mmCIF file of C-alpha atoms in Angstrom:
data_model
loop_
_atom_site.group_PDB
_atom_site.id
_atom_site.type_symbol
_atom_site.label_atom_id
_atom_site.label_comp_id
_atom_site.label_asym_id
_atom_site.label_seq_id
_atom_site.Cartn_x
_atom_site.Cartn_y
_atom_site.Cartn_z
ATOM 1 C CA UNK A 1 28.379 107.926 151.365
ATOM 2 C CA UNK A 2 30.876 106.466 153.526
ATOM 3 C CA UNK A 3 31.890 103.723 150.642
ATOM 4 C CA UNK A 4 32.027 107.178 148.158
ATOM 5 C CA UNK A 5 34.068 108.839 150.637
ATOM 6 C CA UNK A 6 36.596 105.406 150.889
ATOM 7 C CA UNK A 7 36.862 104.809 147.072
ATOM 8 C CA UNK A 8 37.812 108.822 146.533
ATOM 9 C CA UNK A 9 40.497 108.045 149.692
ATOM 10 C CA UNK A 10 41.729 104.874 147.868
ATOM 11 C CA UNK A 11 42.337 106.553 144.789
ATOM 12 C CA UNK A 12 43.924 109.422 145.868
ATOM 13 C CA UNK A 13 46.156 107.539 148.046
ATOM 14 C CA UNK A 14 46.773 105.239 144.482
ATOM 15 C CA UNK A 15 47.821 108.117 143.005
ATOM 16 C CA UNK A 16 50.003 109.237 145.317
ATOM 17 C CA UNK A 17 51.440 106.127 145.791
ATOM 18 C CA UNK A 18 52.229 105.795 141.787
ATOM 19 C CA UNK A 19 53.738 109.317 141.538
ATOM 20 C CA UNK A 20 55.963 108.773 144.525
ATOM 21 C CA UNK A 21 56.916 105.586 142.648
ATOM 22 C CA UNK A 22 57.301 107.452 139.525
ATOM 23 C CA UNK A 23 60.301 109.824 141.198
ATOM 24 C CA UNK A 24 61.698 106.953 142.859
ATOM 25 C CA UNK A 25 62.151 105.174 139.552
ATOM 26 C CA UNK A 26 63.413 108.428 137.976
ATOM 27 C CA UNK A 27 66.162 109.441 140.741
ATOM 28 C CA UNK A 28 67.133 105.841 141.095
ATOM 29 C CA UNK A 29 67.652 105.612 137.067
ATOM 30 C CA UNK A 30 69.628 109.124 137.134
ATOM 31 C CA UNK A 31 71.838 107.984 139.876
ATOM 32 C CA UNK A 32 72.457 105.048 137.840
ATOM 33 C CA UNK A 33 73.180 107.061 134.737
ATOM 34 C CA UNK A 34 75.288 109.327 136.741
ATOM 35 C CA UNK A 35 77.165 106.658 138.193
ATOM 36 C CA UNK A 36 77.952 105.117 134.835
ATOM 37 C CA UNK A 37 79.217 108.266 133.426
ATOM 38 C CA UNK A 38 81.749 108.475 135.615
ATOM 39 C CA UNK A 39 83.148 105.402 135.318
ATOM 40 C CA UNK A 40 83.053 105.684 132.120
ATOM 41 C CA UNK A 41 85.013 108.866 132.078
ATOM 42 C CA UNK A 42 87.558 107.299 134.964
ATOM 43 C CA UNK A 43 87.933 105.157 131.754
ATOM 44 C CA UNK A 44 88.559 107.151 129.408
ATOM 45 C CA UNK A 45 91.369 109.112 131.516
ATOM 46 C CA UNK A 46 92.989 105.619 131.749
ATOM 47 C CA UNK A 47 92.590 105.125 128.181
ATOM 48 C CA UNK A 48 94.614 108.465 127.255
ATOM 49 C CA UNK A 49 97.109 107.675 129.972
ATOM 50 C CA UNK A 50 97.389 104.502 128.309
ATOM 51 C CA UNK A 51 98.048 105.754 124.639
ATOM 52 C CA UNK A 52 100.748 108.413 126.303
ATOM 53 C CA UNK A 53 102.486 105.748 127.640
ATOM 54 C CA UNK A 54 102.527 103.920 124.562
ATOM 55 C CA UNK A 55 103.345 106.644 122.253
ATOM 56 C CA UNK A 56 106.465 108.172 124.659
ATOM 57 C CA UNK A 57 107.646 104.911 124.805
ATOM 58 C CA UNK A 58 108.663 105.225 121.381
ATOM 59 C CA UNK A 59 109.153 108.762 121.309
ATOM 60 C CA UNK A 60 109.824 110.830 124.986
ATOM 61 C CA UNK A 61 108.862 113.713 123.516
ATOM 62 C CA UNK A 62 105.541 112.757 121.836
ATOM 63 C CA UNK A 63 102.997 115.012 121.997
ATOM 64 C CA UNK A 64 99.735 114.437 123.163
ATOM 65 C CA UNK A 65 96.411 116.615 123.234
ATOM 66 C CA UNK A 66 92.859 115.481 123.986
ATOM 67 C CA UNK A 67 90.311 117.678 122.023
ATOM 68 C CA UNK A 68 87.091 118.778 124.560
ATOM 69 C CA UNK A 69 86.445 116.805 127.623
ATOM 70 C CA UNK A 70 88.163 119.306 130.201
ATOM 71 C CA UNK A 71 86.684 117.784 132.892
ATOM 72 C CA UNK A 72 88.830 114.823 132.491
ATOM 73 C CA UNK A 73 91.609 116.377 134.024
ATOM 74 C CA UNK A 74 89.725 116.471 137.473
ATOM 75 C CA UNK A 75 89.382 113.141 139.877
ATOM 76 C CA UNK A 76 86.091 111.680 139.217
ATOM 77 C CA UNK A 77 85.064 115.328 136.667
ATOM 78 C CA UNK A 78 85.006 117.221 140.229
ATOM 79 C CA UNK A 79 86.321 120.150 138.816
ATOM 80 C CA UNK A 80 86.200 121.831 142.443
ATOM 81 C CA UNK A 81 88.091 118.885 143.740
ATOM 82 C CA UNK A 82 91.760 117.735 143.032
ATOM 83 C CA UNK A 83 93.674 116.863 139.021
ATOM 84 C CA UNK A 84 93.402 113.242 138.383
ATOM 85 C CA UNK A 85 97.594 113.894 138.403
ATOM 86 C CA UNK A 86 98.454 111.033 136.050
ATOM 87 C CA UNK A 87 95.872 112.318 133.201
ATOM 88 C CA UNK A 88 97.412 115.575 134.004
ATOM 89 C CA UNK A 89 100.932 114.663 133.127
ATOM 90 C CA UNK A 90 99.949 112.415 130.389
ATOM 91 C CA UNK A 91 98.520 115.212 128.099
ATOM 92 C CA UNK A 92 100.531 118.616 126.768
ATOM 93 C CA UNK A 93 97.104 120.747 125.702
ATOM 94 C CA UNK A 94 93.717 120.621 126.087
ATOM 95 C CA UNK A 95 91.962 121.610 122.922
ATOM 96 C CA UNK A 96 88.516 122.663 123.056
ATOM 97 C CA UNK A 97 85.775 123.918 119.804
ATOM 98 C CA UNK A 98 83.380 126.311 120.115
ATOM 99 C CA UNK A 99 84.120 128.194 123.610
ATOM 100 C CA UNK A 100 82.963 131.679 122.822
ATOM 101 C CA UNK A 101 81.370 131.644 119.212
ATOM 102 C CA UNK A 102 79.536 128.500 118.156
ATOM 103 C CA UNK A 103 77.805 129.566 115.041
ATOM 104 C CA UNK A 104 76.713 133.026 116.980
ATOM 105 C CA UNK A 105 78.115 134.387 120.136
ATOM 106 C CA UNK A 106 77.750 132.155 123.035
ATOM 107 C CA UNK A 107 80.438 131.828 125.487
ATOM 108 C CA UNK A 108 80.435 128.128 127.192
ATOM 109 C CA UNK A 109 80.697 129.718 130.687
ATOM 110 C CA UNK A 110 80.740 125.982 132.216
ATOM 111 C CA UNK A 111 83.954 124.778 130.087
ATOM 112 C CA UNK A 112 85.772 128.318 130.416
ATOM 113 C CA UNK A 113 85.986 128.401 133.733
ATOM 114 C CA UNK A 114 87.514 124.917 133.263
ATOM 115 C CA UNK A 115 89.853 126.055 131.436
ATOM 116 C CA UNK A 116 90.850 128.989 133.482
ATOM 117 C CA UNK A 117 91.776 126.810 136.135
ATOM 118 C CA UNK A 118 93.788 124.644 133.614
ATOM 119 C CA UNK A 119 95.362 126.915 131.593
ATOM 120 C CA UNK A 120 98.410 127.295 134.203
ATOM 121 C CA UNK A 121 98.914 123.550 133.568
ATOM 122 C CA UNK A 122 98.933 123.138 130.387
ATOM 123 C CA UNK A 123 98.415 124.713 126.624
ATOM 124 C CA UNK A 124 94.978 125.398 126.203
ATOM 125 C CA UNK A 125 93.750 125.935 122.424
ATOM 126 C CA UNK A 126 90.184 126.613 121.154
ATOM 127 C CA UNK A 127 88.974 126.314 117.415
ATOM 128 C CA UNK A 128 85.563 128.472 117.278
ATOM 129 C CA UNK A 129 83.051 128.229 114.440
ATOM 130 C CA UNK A 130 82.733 132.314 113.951
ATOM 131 C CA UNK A 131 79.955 132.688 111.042
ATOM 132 C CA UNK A 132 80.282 136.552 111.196
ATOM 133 C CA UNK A 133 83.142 137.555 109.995
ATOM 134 C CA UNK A 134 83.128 140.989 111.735
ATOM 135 C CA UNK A 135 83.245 139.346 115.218
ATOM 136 C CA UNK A 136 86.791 137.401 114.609
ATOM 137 C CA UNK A 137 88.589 140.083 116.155
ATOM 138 C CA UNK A 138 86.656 140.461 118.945
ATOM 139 C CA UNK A 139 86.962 136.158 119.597
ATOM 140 C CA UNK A 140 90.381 136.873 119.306
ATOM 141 C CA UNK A 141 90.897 139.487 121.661
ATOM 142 C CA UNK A 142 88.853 137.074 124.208
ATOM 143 C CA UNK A 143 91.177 134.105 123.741
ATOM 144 C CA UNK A 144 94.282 136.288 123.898
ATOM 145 C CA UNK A 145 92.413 137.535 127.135
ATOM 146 C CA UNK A 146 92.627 134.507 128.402
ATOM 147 C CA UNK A 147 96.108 133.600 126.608
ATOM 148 C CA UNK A 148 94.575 130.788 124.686
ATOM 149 C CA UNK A 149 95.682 129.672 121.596
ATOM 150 C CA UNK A 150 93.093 130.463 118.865
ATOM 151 C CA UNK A 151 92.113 128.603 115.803
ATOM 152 C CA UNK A 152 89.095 130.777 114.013
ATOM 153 C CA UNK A 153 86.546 128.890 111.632
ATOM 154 C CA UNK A 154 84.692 131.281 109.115
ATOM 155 C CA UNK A 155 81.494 130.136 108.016
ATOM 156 C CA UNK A 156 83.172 128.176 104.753
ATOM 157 C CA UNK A 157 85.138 126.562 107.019
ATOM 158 C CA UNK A 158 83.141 124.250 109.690
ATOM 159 C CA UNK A 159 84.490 120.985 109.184
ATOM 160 C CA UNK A 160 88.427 122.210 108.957
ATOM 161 C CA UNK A 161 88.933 121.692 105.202
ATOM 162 C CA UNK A 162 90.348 125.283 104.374
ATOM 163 C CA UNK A 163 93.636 126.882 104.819
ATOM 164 C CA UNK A 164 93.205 130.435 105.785
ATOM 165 C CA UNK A 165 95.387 133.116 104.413
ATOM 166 C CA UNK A 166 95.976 135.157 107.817
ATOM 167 C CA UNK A 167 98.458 133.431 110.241
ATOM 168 C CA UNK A 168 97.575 134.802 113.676
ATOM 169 C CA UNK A 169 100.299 136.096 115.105
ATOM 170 C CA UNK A 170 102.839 134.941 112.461
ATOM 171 C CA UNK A 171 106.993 134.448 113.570
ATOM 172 C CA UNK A 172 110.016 132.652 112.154
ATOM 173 C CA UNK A 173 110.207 131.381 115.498
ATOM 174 C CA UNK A 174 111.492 127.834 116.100
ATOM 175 C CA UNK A 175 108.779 126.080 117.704
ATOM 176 C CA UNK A 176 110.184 122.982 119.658
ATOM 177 C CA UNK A 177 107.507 122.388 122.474
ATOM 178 C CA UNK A 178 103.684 123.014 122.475
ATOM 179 C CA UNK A 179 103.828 126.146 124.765
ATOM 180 C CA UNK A 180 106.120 128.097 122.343
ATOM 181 C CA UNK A 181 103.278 128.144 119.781
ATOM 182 C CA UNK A 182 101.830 131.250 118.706
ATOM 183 C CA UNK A 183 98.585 129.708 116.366
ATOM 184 C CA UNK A 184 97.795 126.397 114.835
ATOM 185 C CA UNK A 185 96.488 125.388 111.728
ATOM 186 C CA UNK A 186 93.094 122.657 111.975
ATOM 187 C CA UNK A 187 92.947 121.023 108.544
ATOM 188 C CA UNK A 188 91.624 117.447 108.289
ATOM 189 C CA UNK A 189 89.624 117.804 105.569
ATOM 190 C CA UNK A 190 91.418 119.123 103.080
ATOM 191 C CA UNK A 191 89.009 120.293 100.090
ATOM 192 C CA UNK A 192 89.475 120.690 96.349
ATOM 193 C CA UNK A 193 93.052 119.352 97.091
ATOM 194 C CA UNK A 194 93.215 116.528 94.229
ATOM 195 C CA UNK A 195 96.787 115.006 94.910
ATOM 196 C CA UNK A 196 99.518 114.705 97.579
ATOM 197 C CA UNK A 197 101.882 116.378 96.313
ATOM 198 C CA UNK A 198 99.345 119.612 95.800
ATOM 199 C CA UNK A 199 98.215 118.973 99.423
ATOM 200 C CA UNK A 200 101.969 118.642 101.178
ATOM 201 C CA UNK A 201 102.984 121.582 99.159
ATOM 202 C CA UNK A 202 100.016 123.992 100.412
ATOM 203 C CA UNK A 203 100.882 123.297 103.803
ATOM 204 C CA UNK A 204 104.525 123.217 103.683
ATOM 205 C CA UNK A 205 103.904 126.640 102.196
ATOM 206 C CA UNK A 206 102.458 128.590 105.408
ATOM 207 C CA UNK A 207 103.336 129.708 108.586
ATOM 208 C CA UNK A 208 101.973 128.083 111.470
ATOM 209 C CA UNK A 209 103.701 127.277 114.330
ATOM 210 C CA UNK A 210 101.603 124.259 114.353
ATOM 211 C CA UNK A 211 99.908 122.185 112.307
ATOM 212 C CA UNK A 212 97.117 118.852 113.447
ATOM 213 C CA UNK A 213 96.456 117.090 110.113
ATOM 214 C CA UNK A 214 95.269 113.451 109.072
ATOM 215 C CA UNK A 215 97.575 110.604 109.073
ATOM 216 C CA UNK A 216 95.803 109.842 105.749
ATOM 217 C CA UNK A 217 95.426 111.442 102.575
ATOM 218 C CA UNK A 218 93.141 109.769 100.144
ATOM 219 C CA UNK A 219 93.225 106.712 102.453
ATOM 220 C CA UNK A 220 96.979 106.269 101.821
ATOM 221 C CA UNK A 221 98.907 107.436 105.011
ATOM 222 C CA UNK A 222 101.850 109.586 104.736
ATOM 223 C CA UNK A 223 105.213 108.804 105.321
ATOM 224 C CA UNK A 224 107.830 110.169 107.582
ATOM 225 C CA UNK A 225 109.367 111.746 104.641
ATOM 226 C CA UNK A 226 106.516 113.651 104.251
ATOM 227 C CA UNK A 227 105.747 114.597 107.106
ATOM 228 C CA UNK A 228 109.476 115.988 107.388
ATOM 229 C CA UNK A 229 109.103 118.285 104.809
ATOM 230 C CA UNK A 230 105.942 119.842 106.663
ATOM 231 C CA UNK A 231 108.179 120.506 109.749
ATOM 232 C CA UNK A 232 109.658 123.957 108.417
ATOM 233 C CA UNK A 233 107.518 126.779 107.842
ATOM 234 C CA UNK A 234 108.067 129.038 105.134
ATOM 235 C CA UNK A 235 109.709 131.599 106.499
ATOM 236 C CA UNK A 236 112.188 128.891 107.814
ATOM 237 C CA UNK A 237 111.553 128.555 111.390
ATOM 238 C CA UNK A 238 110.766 124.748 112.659
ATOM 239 C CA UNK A 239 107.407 123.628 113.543
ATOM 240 C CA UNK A 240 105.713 121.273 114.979
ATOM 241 C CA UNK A 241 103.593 118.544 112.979
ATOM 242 C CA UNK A 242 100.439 116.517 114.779
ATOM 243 C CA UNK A 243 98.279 113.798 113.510
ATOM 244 C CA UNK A 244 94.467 113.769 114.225
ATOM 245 C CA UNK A 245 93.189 110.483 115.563
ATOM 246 C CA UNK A 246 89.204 109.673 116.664
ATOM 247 C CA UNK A 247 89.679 107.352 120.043
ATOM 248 C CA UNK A 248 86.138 107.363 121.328
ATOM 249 C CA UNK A 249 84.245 106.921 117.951
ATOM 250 C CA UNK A 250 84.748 104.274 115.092
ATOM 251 C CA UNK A 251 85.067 106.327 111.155
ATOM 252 C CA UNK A 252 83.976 103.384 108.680
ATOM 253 C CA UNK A 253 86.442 104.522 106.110
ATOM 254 C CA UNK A 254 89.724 103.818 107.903
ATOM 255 C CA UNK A 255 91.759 101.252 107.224
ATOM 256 C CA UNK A 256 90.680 98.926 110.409
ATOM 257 C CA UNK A 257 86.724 98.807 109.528
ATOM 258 C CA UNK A 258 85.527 95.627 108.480
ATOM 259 C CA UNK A 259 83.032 94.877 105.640
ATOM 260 C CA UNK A 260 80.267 93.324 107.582
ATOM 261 C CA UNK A 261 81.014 95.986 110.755
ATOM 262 C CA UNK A 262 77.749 98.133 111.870
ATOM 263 C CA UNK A 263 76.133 99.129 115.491
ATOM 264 C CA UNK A 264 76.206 96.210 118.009
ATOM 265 C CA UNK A 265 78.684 93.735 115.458
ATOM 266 C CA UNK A 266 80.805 93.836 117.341
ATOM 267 C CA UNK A 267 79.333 94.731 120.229
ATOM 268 C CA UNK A 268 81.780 97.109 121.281
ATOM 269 C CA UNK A 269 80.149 99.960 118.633
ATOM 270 C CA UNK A 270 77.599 100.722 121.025
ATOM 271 C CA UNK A 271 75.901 104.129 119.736
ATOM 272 C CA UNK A 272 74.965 106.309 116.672
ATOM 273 C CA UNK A 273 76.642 109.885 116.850
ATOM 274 C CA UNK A 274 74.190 112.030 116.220
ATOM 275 C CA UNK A 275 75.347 114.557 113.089
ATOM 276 C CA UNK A 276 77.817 111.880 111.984
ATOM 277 C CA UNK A 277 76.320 109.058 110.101
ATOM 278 C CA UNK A 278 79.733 107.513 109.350
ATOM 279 C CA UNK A 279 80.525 107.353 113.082
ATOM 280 C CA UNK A 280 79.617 104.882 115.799
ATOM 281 C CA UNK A 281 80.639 105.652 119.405
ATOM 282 C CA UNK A 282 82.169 103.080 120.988
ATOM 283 C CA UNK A 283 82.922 101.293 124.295
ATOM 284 C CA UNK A 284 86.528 102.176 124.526
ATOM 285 C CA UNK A 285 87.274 100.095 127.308
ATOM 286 C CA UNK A 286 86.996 97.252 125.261
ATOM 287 C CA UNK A 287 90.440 95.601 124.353
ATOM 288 C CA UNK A 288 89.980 95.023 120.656
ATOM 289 C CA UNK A 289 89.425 99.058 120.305
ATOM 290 C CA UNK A 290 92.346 99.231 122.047
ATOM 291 C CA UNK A 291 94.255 97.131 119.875
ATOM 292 C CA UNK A 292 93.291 99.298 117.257
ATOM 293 C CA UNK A 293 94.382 102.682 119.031
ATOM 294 C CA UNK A 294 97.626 101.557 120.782
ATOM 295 C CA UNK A 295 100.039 98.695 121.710
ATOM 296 C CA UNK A 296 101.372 97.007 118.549
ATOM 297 C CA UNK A 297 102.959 97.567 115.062
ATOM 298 C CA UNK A 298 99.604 97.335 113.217
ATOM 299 C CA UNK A 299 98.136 99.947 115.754
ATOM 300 C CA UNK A 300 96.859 103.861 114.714
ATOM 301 C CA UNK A 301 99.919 105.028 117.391
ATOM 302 C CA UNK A 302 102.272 103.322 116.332
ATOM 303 C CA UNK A 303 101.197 104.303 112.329
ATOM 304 C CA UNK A 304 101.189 108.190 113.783
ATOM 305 C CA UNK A 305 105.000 107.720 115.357
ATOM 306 C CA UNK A 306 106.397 105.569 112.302
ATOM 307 C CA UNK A 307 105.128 108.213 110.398
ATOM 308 C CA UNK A 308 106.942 111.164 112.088
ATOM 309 C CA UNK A 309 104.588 113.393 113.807
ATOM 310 C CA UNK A 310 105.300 114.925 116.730
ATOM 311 C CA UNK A 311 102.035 114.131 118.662
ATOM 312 C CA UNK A 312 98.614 112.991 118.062
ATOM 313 C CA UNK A 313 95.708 115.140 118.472
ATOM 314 C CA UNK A 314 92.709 112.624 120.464
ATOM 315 C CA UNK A 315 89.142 113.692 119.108
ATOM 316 C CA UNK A 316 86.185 112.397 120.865
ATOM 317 C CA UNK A 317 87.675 112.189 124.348
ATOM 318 C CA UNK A 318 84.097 113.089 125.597
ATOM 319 C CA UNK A 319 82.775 109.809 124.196
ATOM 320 C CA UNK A 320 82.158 108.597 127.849
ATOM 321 C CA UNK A 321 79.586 110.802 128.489
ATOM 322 C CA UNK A 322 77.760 110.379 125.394
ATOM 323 C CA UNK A 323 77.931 107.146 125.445
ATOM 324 C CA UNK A 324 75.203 107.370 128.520
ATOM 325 C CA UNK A 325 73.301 110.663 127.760
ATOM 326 C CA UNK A 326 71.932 112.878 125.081
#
């Protein structure tokens, strides 16, 4: 009885023991993954300082807006604790997708209060996916609520390859600077557009104060007199003209992507992205991705200013956190 009575002590005590281990191992490999994502994302604030820099040095006026990743703009993503200053005044907008309508209604509660607290710093602008047509006007009247600049997707539309025929609050305005926009135009996938010429002329057609296209068309980039002829809207008023660049994830059709290139060769591409099969995340720190992005006359920067644009538009800022979670 008394052996019985030890064995039945042992083994609950194992078992204790083992789940007690068990949370140990668990906290101790969240605080780890916690711990990572931040420096990670202390990273990637240096790496958009860094391509600011870069960029103004050529052009003072250059333009730059990271697309989702609000956080960023907060020491160490503490968004109830100071601006990381420097990231602050290295970036003109903060773009963001899918803040109140993301296929259905759903507003991102986290990210707009973010964005509330932001929005006195700098331009904030939102592109929502809005599959029901009938609840566009009530998105809009939200983001002019909140006096954010508002890019609607209809449900034809998800991956930015239309031009839409309504131009939110349409002017003949001269717009200089990012805050005297009134709308922006999204298109960097341009479909059933067959040549150049077709493609130039259906944007320099329209009236948006703004416009954030690809530096390529076709994989052959556009030149600065192209890009000129984009910078006055229809209706005659100036505009302003922004290239689209991918900084935390590698696109194996662009010009840089080598032939025998694919996850962990070389060992900087460091994760699928889920939804993208064409895209690797990658560890952005690393200085042969930043060769790519910034620093010299063969880099996608310097390609974006010789080309004429008035800023570059930074997708995949938020790569640092996915880079360590789902």
């Amino acid at each position: 009885m008394v052996i019985i009575t030890s064995i039945t002590t042992f083994m609950k005590n194992k078992t204790a023991i083992f789940i007690l281990a068990t949370i140990f191992m668990l906290l101790a490999f969240t605080q780890k993954k916690e711990s990572n994502t931040i420096k990670a994302a202390i990273k990637m604030q240096d790496f958009v300082i860094e391509i600011s820099q870069y960029a103004r040095s050529i052009n003072p006026d250059f333009i730059i807006i990271p697309q989702n990743g609000p956080e960023l703009a907060f020491e160490k993503l503490n968004s109830s604790g100071k601006y990381r200053r420097a990231y602050i005044d290295a970036i003109d907008g903060i773009a963001v997708e899918d803040l109140f309508y993301n296929g259905k209604p759903k507003i991102d509660n986290y990210r707009l209060q973010l964005l509330r607290k932001l929005q006195s710093e700098k331009q904030v602008m939102v592109s929502d996916f809005i599959t029901n047509e009938n609840a566009v006007e009530a998105v809009k009247a939200q983001s002019s609520k909140e006096r954010f600049l508002l890019y609607p997707r209809l449900s034809s539309n998800e991956h930015y390859h239309e031009i839409p025929e309504v131009v939110p609050n349409e002017n003949n305005n001269d717009i200089l600077k990012l805050s005297d926009a009134k709308n922006y135009l999204y298109l960097i996938n341009p479909a059933n557009i067959r040549t150049k010429r077709a493609y130039l002329k259906a944007i320099a057609d329209t009236n948006f104060d703004m416009i954030t296209i690809d530096l390529f068309f076709n994989d052959e980039p556009l030149t600065a007199t192209d890009v000129e002829q984009l910078k006055t809207k229809a209706n005659g008023g100036k505009r302003l003209i922004i290239s689209y660049v991918n900084i935390g994830a590698a696109e194996n059709w662009r010009y840089y992507w080598k032939r025998n290139w694919k996850l962990n060769n070389p060992t900087w591409l460091k994760k699928k992205y889920a939804g993208y099969a064409d895209e690797i995340y990658v560890q952005f720190w690393h200085e042969d991705w930043k060769k790519i992005i910034y620093g010299n006359p063969e880099s996608y920067v310097k390609k974006i200013a010789d080309a004429g644009f008035d800023g570059a538009f930074l997708d995949n800022v938020e790569a640092y956190y996915f880079l360590y979670n789902k």
